[in-house]
Amino acid sequence: MITLGIETTCDETGCGIVRNGTEILANVVTSQIDLHEEYGGVVPELACRRHVDLIIPVIDQALSEAKVNFQAIDLIAVARGPGLIGALLIGINAAKALAWTLKKPIVGVNHIEAHLYAALMSHAHPPQFPALGAVISGGHTSLIYMKDIGSYEQIGHTVDDAIGEAFDKAAKILGLPYPGGPAIEQLAKGGDPYRFPLKAGRVKSNPYDFSFSGLKTGVLYTAKGQSSSIHDTYVIDEQGKKDLAASFQRVAFVDLIKKTLSAAEKYGCKSIVFGGGVTCNERLKEMFAEAHSGMTYYWPARGLSLDNAAMIAGLGYHKFIKNGPDTLDIEALTRISF
Ligand code: KG4
Ligand code: ZN
């Protein structure tokens, strides 16, 4: 069964073509980094206009890379949320138009759930359930108790900035390009991760919730002085910036690792399934390995960490097999809870 998946939740326009939920025939993603770079973050209206321009060429390219035509497609899957409303509508309407004209079934999938499925489709064997899911991206930081594929309960999330967003904002403070994650990781390699005593937030009401906005402010005040603003000049030199990038990265990851491992233990999980753009970070993988937790880690394969549509097609296949199709009146959901 061949599924064509569409992803337009934020600033990537993607079309993936996947056979039987795991075999990737094409995974075309057009990033809009060039468009949003000068603003240091995603500008929703610009993202939407770019999706309109790219959606059809991206679908055409995916079909051509997969060497299939529309007639070979059995199912259309689309990310229906969470995401930017205008961006979601473009993908959903493209998917509906395809489903209607080709007379194929359609399924809407949860983008966050698809990030976790990306790690599952990267491995030949499924994890031992229950597993703990950790979605760490530019838009989300969520700990999810996974009873099985499709059966989840959220046990923690960020109360302010997502972890990737904190990397993006810290990078902006340090004068680094967007997206900030890869730039911080690179700069941190030359720095002392113990030089600056930064702190990640603790959320009193739930030990598995996250708060990164204070950490970001800590980076700002260390870089530019107490009570400074982003436009002020630096009070640290170039080595100081490296040390600050390394300290920020270490503190953010120590917080993430501590909460993830303690949640996994409390909920009796033996495996941790990771998803989202921050999983590109090699230092994060090293630090999880150095924790010697005894857990089995499922990281997404290269190309499946950042937003992509192969993960949408893959999860869409499972949803269809389990629950059947959705109707053509599926709507975009800017927020979806598990
Ligand atoms: O999953 P994704 O493509 O988008 C969302 O669904 O949000 O993740 C993008 C995020 C950005 O915030 C980016 O800075 C972060 O992933 N990221 C990284 C790295 N590569 C990308 N964060 C830390 N280290 C990296 N190497
Ligand atoms: Zn994402």
XYZ file of C-alpha atoms and ligand atoms in Angstrom:
365
model
C 0.000 0.000 0.000
C 1.515 3.332 -1.069
C 0.769 6.459 0.987
C 1.442 10.017 -0.134
C 1.972 12.270 2.897
C 1.899 16.062 3.069
C 3.543 18.254 5.730
C 2.990 22.030 6.015
C 2.629 22.655 9.759
C 5.313 25.336 10.018
C 8.075 26.423 7.652
C 8.833 23.226 5.736
C 6.841 22.157 2.687
C 7.110 18.369 2.453
C 5.763 15.464 0.441
C 6.712 11.884 1.307
C 5.792 8.664 -0.442
C 5.996 5.549 1.721
C 5.168 1.891 1.068
C 3.479 -0.076 3.867
C 4.306 2.482 6.554
C 8.085 2.072 6.535
C 9.691 1.884 3.092
C 10.489 5.441 2.034
C 10.247 5.900 -1.748
C 10.625 9.690 -1.591
C 10.945 12.313 1.146
C 11.079 15.787 -0.396
C 11.392 18.690 2.048
C 11.899 22.283 1.021
C 13.131 24.357 3.889
C 12.307 28.064 4.074
C 15.360 28.984 6.156
C 16.464 31.609 3.612
C 13.105 33.349 3.950
C 12.961 33.566 7.746
C 16.668 33.894 8.548
C 16.753 37.689 8.633
C 13.898 37.751 11.186
C 15.518 35.156 13.462
C 12.334 33.057 13.470
C 9.365 31.963 11.378
C 7.094 34.729 10.006
C 3.723 32.946 9.565
C 2.391 34.995 6.637
C 5.627 34.538 4.674
C 5.617 30.805 5.464
C 2.061 30.464 4.095
C 2.831 32.257 0.845
C 5.868 30.036 0.308
C 3.781 26.894 0.977
C 1.333 28.009 -1.733
C 4.206 28.384 -4.222
C 5.900 25.109 -3.302
C 3.198 22.577 -2.537
C 2.519 21.430 -6.104
C 6.180 21.358 -7.261
C 7.097 19.417 -4.095
C 4.360 16.817 -4.732
C 5.482 16.498 -8.363
C 9.103 16.054 -7.303
C 8.187 13.367 -4.753
C 6.243 11.392 -7.366
C 9.129 11.649 -9.769
C 11.736 10.584 -7.168
C 9.538 7.672 -6.085
C 9.052 6.752 -9.748
C 5.294 6.374 -9.302
C 2.322 8.200 -10.766
C -0.871 9.367 -9.066
C -2.656 6.137 -10.007
C -0.223 4.139 -7.845
C -1.135 6.100 -4.693
C -3.526 4.222 -2.385
C -3.874 6.704 0.475
C -3.385 10.435 1.116
C -2.120 11.418 4.593
C -1.766 14.972 5.847
C -0.542 16.670 9.027
C -3.679 18.323 10.416
C -1.948 19.958 13.405
C -0.610 21.264 15.644
C 0.876 24.140 13.688
C 0.295 27.533 12.115
C -3.322 27.759 10.975
C -2.637 29.257 7.535
C 0.189 26.830 6.853
C -1.924 23.811 7.875
C -4.801 24.886 5.627
C -2.593 24.835 2.558
C -1.432 21.257 3.132
C -4.881 20.041 4.129
C -6.554 21.573 1.097
C -3.922 20.133 -1.224
C -4.524 16.710 0.367
C -8.301 17.027 0.051
C -8.027 18.067 -3.591
C -5.843 15.032 -4.315
C -8.108 12.630 -2.403
C -11.212 13.972 -4.110
C -9.905 14.010 -7.663
C -8.077 10.670 -7.375
C -10.957 9.114 -5.377
C -8.526 7.877 -2.734
C -9.037 7.753 1.050
C -7.604 10.521 3.243
C -6.294 10.482 6.833
C -5.286 13.411 9.006
C -2.405 12.831 11.422
C -0.991 14.534 14.486
C 2.393 16.088 13.664
C 3.790 15.433 17.176
C 2.790 11.785 17.048
C 4.432 11.594 13.615
C 7.727 12.854 15.105
C 7.681 9.819 17.428
C 6.701 7.508 14.575
C 9.773 8.816 12.656
C 12.002 7.036 15.181
C 9.926 3.850 14.970
C 10.117 3.738 11.174
C 13.906 4.131 11.494
C 14.260 0.755 13.251
C 13.567 -2.766 12.052
C 11.976 -3.824 15.344
C 9.435 -1.932 17.438
C 10.348 -0.873 20.991
C 9.106 -2.675 24.027
C 5.872 -0.954 25.117
C 5.115 0.907 27.275
C 7.759 3.333 26.046
C 8.404 6.947 26.870
C 8.195 9.394 23.962
C 10.227 12.602 24.051
C 9.329 15.145 21.376
C 11.958 17.877 21.335
C 11.543 20.374 18.540
C 11.172 24.053 17.729
C 7.501 23.990 18.616
C 7.249 21.263 21.262
C 8.856 19.731 24.314
C 6.620 16.882 25.411
C 7.032 13.696 27.394
C 4.505 11.124 26.267
C 3.610 7.767 27.789
C 3.244 5.425 24.793
C 1.155 2.337 25.517
C 1.344 1.325 21.858
C 1.457 3.006 18.450
C -1.635 5.233 18.549
C -2.255 5.024 22.303
C -0.672 7.887 24.254
C -0.894 10.055 27.307
C 1.013 13.307 27.700
C 2.780 13.444 31.049
C 4.801 16.629 30.669
C 5.237 19.591 28.370
C 6.824 23.013 28.303
C 4.986 25.806 30.044
C 6.757 28.471 27.946
C 9.472 28.091 25.263
C 10.072 24.771 23.513
C 13.639 23.485 23.799
C 14.405 24.136 20.094
C 12.903 27.601 20.441
C 15.265 28.227 23.381
C 18.196 27.224 21.129
C 16.895 29.594 18.432
C 16.529 32.492 20.905
C 19.904 31.850 22.577
C 21.481 31.807 19.107
C 19.883 35.137 18.261
C 21.318 36.633 21.472
C 24.757 35.304 20.510
C 24.457 36.768 16.997
C 24.167 33.346 15.330
C 21.968 32.513 12.317
C 18.524 30.890 12.350
C 17.849 28.038 13.015
C 19.914 28.313 16.155
C 20.292 24.658 17.135
C 23.060 23.663 14.702
C 24.855 27.009 15.219
C 24.859 26.670 19.035
C 26.014 23.045 18.806
C 28.911 24.110 16.601
C 29.936 27.110 18.738
C 29.650 25.055 21.948
C 32.365 22.670 20.707
C 35.008 25.291 21.509
C 33.557 26.305 24.879
C 33.669 25.400 28.567
C 30.219 24.017 29.470
C 30.771 24.669 33.189
C 31.858 28.321 32.980
C 28.469 30.008 33.482
C 26.041 28.896 36.213
C 22.782 28.987 34.219
C 19.566 27.318 35.358
C 16.618 25.644 33.631
C 13.209 26.150 35.228
C 11.379 23.777 37.559
C 7.609 23.695 37.376
C 6.177 23.152 40.845
C 2.875 21.631 39.747
C 4.458 18.863 37.627
C 8.025 17.516 37.900
C 7.878 16.460 34.206
C 6.999 19.901 32.843
C 9.677 22.132 31.350
C 10.413 25.846 31.443
C 13.189 27.287 29.299
C 12.335 30.966 29.201
C 14.356 31.784 32.350
C 17.339 29.949 30.882
C 17.104 32.100 27.766
C 17.013 35.250 29.919
C 20.066 33.915 31.776
C 21.876 33.711 28.437
C 20.888 37.298 27.613
C 22.022 38.732 30.968
C 25.295 36.785 30.832
C 25.979 37.947 27.266
C 24.931 41.583 27.614
C 24.749 42.362 31.326
C 22.082 42.221 34.054
C 18.661 43.574 32.937
C 20.009 44.151 29.415
C 18.014 43.912 26.176
C 18.885 42.108 22.940
C 20.084 45.364 21.339
C 22.717 46.076 24.009
C 26.409 45.371 23.405
C 28.216 42.257 24.632
C 29.972 42.183 27.982
C 31.740 38.926 27.038
C 34.440 38.273 24.417
C 34.463 35.645 21.638
C 35.670 32.885 23.985
C 32.930 33.948 26.388
C 30.336 33.379 23.641
C 31.655 29.854 23.108
C 31.567 29.170 26.848
C 28.045 30.574 27.037
C 26.813 28.426 24.122
C 28.354 25.346 25.767
C 26.950 26.207 29.210
C 23.460 26.851 27.798
C 23.490 23.590 25.832
C 24.690 21.562 28.821
C 22.123 23.028 31.223
C 19.221 22.586 28.760
C 20.215 18.962 28.118
C 20.867 18.069 31.773
C 17.326 19.273 32.555
C 15.857 17.313 29.633
C 17.775 14.133 30.482
C 16.938 14.275 34.187
C 13.193 14.715 33.607
C 13.028 12.191 30.750
C 14.835 9.441 32.653
C 12.922 10.012 35.844
C 9.593 9.909 33.938
C 10.648 6.698 32.162
C 11.480 5.091 35.489
C 8.308 6.253 37.219
C 6.104 4.959 34.375
C 7.906 1.623 34.066
C 9.287 2.215 30.554
C 12.337 0.363 29.229
C 12.583 2.293 25.949
C 12.696 5.959 25.048
C 11.507 7.093 21.611
C 12.831 10.474 20.476
C 11.477 12.859 17.866
C 11.919 16.422 16.616
C 14.664 18.665 15.284
C 16.722 18.819 18.500
C 17.496 15.090 18.041
C 19.948 16.237 15.314
C 22.255 17.311 18.153
C 25.139 14.852 18.552
C 26.093 16.111 22.017
C 22.567 15.298 23.218
C 22.939 11.692 22.064
C 26.318 11.464 23.795
C 24.909 12.849 27.034
C 21.993 10.385 27.009
C 24.504 7.575 26.401
C 26.752 8.856 29.207
C 23.778 8.681 31.610
C 24.029 4.831 31.513
C 20.312 4.579 32.173
C 19.829 1.001 30.984
C 17.066 2.262 28.659
C 16.996 1.409 24.956
C 17.008 4.596 22.910
C 15.173 4.983 19.588
C 16.523 7.987 17.689
C 15.095 9.008 14.298
C 17.297 8.265 11.282
C 19.005 11.105 9.440
C 16.405 12.954 7.350
C 13.584 12.049 9.747
C 14.499 14.310 12.704
C 13.390 17.634 11.293
C 9.909 18.254 9.902
C 9.286 15.924 6.966
C 6.385 14.205 5.233
C 7.688 10.612 5.200
C 6.784 10.442 8.900
C 3.293 11.765 8.059
C 2.787 9.138 5.348
C 4.167 6.368 7.592
C 1.914 7.172 10.531
C -1.042 7.813 8.189
C -0.756 4.238 6.931
C -1.023 2.857 10.498
C -3.956 5.116 11.333
C -5.765 4.006 8.189
C -5.178 0.299 8.861
C -6.400 0.701 12.443
C -9.277 3.179 12.145
C -10.113 3.491 8.441
C -10.274 6.787 6.531
C -11.298 10.240 7.698
C -13.915 12.201 5.804
C -13.164 15.021 3.396
C -14.301 17.598 5.943
C -11.281 17.125 8.247
C -10.200 20.445 9.692
C -6.891 21.977 10.685
C -6.237 21.910 14.421
C -3.717 24.433 15.731
C -3.571 22.483 19.000
C -4.141 18.760 19.455
C -4.045 16.979 22.766
C -3.395 13.283 23.146
O 11.150 19.319 14.369
P 11.519 20.635 13.779
O 11.955 20.655 12.351
O 10.323 21.642 13.845
C 9.278 21.662 14.739
O 8.348 20.831 14.664
O 9.346 22.576 15.604
O 12.628 21.271 14.738
C 13.271 22.477 14.471
C 14.061 22.862 15.702
C 14.653 24.265 15.649
O 14.309 24.959 16.831
C 16.160 24.007 15.573
O 16.948 25.023 16.176
C 16.296 22.695 16.317
O 15.163 21.948 15.906
N 17.543 22.003 15.963
C 18.541 21.765 16.842
C 19.592 21.167 16.090
N 19.195 21.058 14.788
C 17.932 21.578 14.732
N 18.642 21.998 18.159
C 19.802 21.657 18.770
N 20.849 21.109 18.120
C 20.802 20.845 16.789
N 21.855 20.318 16.156
Zn 7.952 19.264 13.952
